[in-house]
Coordinates of C-alpha atoms in Angstrom, one line a residue:
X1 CA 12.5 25.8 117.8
X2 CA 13.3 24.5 114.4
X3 CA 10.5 26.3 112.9
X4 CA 11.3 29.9 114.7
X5 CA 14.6 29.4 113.0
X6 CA 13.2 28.6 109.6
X7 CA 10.6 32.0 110.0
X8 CA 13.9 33.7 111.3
X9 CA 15.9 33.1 108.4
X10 CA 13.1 34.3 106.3
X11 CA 12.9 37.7 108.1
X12 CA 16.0 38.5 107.7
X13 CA 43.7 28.1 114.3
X14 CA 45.9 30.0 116.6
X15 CA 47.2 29.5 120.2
X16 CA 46.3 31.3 122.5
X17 CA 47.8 34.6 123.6
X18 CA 49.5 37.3 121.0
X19 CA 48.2 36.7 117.1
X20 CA 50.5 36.9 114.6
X21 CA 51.1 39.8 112.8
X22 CA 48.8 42.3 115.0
X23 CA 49.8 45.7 115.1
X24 CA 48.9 49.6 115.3
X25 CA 48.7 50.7 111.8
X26 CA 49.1 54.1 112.2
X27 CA 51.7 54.4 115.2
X28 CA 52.3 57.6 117.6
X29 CA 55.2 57.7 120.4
X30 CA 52.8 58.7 123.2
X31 CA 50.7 55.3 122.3
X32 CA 50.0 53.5 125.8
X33 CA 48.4 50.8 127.0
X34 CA 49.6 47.1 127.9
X35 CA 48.3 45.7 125.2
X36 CA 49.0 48.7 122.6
X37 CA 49.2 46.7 119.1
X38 CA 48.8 43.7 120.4
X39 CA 46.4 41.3 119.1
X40 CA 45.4 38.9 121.9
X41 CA 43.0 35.8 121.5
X42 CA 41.0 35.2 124.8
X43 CA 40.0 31.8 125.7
X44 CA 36.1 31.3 125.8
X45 CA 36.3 29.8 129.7
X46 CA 37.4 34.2 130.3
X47 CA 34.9 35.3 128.4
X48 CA 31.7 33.7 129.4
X49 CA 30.4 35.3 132.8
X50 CA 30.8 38.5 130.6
X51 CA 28.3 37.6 128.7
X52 CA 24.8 39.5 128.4
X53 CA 21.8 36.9 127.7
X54 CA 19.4 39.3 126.9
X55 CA 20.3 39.9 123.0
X56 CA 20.6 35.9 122.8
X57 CA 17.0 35.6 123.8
X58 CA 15.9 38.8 121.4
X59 CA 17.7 37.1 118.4
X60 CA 15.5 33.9 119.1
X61 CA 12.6 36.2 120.1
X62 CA 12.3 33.9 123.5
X63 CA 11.4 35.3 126.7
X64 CA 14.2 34.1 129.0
X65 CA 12.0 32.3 131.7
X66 CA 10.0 30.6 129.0
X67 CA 10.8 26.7 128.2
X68 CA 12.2 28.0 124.6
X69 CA 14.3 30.1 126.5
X70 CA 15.6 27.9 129.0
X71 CA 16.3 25.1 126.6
X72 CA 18.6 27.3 124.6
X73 CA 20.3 28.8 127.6
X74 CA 21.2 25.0 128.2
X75 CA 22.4 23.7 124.8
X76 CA 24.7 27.4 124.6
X77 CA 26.0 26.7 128.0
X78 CA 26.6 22.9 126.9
X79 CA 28.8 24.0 124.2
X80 CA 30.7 26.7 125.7
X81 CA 31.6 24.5 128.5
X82 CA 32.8 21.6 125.6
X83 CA 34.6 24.8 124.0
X84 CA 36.0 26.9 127.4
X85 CA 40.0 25.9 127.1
X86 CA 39.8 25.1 123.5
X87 CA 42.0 27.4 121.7
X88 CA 40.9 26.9 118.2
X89 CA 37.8 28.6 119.4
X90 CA 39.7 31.5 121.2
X91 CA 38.7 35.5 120.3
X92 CA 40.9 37.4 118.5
X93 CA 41.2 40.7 119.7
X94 CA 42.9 43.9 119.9
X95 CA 43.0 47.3 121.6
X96 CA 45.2 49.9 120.6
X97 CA 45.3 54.0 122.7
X98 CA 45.9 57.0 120.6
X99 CA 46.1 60.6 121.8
X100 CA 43.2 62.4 120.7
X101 CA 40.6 65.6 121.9
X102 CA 37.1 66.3 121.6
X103 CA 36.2 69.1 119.6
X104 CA 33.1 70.3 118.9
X105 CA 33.0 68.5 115.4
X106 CA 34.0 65.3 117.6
X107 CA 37.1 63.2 118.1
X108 CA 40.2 64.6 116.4
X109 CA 42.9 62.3 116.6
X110 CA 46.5 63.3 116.7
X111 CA 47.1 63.1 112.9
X112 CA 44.4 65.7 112.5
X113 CA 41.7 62.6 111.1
X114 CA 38.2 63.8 112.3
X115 CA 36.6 60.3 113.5
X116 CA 32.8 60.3 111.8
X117 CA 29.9 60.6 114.0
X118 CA 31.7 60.9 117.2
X119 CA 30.0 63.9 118.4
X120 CA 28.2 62.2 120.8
X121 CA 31.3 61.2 122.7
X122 CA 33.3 64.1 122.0
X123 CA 32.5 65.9 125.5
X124 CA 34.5 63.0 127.4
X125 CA 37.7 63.3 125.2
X126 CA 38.4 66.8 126.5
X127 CA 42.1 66.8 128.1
X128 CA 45.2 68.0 126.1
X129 CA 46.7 64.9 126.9
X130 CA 43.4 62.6 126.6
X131 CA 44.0 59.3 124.6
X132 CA 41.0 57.1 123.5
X133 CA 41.6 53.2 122.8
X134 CA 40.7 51.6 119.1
X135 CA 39.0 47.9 119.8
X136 CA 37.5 45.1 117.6
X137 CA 36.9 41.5 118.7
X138 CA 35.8 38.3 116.8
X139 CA 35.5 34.8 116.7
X140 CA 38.1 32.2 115.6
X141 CA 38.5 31.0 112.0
X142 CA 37.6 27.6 113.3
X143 CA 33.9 28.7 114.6
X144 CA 33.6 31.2 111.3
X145 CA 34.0 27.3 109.6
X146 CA 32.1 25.8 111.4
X147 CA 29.3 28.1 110.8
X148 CA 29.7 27.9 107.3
X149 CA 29.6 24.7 107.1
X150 CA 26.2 24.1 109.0
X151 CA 24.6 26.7 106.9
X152 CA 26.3 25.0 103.8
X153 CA 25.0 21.6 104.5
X154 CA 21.6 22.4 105.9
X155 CA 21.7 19.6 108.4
X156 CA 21.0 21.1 111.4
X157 CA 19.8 24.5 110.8
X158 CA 19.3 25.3 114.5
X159 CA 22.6 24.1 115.4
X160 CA 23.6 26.8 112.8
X161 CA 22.1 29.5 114.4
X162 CA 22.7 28.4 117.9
X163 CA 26.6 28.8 117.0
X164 CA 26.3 32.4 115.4
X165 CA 24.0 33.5 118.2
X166 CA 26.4 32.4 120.6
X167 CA 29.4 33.8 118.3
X168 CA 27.6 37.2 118.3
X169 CA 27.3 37.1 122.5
X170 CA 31.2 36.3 122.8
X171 CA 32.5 39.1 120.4
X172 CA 30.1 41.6 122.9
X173 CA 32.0 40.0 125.8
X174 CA 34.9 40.1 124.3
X175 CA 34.4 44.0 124.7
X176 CA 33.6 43.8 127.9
X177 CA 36.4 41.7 129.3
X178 CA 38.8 44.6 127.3
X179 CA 37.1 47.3 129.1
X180 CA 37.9 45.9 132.3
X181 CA 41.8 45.2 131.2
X182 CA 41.7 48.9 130.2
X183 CA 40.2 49.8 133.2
X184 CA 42.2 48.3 135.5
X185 CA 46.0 49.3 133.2
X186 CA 45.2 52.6 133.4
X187 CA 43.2 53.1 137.1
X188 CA 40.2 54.7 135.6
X189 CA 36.2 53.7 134.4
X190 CA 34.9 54.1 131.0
X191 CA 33.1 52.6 128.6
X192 CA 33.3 50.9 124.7
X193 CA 30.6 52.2 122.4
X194 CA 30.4 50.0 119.4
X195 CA 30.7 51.3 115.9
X196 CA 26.7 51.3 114.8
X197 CA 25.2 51.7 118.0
X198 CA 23.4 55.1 119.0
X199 CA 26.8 56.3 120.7
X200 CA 28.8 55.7 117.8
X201 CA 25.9 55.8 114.7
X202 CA 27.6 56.2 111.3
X203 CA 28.9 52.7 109.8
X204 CA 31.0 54.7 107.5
X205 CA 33.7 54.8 111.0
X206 CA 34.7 51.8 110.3
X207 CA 36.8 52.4 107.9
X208 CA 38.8 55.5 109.6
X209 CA 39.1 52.7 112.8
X210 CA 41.0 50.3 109.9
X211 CA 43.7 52.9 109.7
X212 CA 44.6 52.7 113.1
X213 CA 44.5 48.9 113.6
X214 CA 44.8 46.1 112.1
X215 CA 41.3 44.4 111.2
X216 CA 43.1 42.0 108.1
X217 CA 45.3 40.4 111.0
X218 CA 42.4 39.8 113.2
X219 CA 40.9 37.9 110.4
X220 CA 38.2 40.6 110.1
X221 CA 36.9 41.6 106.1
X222 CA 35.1 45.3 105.4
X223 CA 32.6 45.0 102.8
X224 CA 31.8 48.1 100.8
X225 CA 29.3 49.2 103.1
X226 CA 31.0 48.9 106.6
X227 CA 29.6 45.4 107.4
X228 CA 32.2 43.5 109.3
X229 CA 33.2 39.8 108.6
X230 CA 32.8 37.6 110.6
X231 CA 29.8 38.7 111.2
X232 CA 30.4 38.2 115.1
X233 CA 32.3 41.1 115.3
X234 CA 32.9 43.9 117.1
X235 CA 34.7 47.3 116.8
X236 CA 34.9 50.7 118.3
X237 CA 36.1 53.2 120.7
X238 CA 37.7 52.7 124.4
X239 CA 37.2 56.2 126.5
X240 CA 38.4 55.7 129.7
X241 CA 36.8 58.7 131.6
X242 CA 34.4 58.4 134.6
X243 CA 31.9 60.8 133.4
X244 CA 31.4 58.9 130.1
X245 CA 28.1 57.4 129.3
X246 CA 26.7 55.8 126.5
X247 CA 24.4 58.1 124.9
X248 CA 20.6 57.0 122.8

């Protein structure tokens, strides 16, 4: 396992509840949402039977039902279990609805901003009075340190990548534990496409989602090219309609 890292590597503290300082940057009157900027960190004991397992076994490129596979399904349960009611290790999220339509250029939101790349998603934002949610999602500072200081050291590379691995599963089900909130507020399905993913393909939207909420707060950096850090992060769009799907 050690040795699929090292070829790996070669291919490539708050309480729990509302964070400080979280808010809609841009704010309009007919915002809604329970949790409209709000930035809530969610407890890792919520969070894990959202998680999907198949990306962990792709990042290790492990066949789930292999002994590799099962092994590290063990020592990531053995940790999240150590970690579930820990708050130093809680998510810090947010999501944020703004009024905005579909056009045939994409999403338009209220202030006239045209959101990059969001044609795909466009046909589900089609009522005058249609809002779509803002999200993002990330790990704590403490597991971002943590991280660090494993890769720093170099004393237990796998250890290092277990942790980030695992950080990048939470920050997905972070997602999906917001859709489900959403869902649930406001009495309709949807779905979350995920800034750099085929629904939602140009990088450069991160920046236009910074202007509606507040990444800085979250504890999440930009660098010049859209990469978000931590690097277990997650941000996009919340559409609550039943006919939306994720598009390839």
């Amino acid at each position: 396992m050690r040795e699929r890292f090292a070829d790996k590597q070669q291919a490539d503290s708050a309480p729990v509840g509302q964070c400080n300082g979280c808010s809609a940057k841009r704010s309009y009157s007919a915002a809604v949402g329970q949790h409209s900027g709000q930035c809530q960190n969610l407890l890792i004991r919520d969070l894990i039977p959202h998680i999907d397992w198949l990306y962990f076994y792709w990042a290790w490129r492990v066949k789930e039902d292999s002994e590799e596979g099962k092994n590290l399904l063990r020592d990531a349960m053995a940790w999240l279990r150590k970690e579930s009611d820990n708050p130093h290790y809680a998510l810090r999220t947010t999501c944020t609805f703004f009024p905005a339509q579909g056009t045939p250029e994409g999403i338009r939101m209220a202030d006239g901003t045209l959101l990059i790349g969001s044609e795909k998603m466009a046909p589900f934002v089609q009522n005058e009075n249609d809002q779509i949610g803002i999200f993002a999602a990330t790990i704590s500072e403490q597991m971002v340190q943590d991280i660090e200081q494993l890769k720093t050291t170099h004393d237990d590379d796998y250890q290092a990548l277990l942790l980030q691995t695992i950080g990048d599963r939470l920050a997905d089900a972070a997602s999906t534990y917001m859709l489900q909130q959403a869902e649930k507020e406001h009495g309709k399905k949807g779905i979350m496409p995920a800034v750099g993913y085929p629904s939602l393909p140009e990088q450069q939207l991160i920046f236009q989602l910074a202007e509606y909420i507040d990444f800085q707060a979250l504890g999440i950096r930009l660098t010049e090219n859209g990469a978000m850090y931590p690097q277990s992060s997650v941000a996009g769009l919340c559409i609550l309609n039943p006919d939306a799907r994720y598009i390839p």
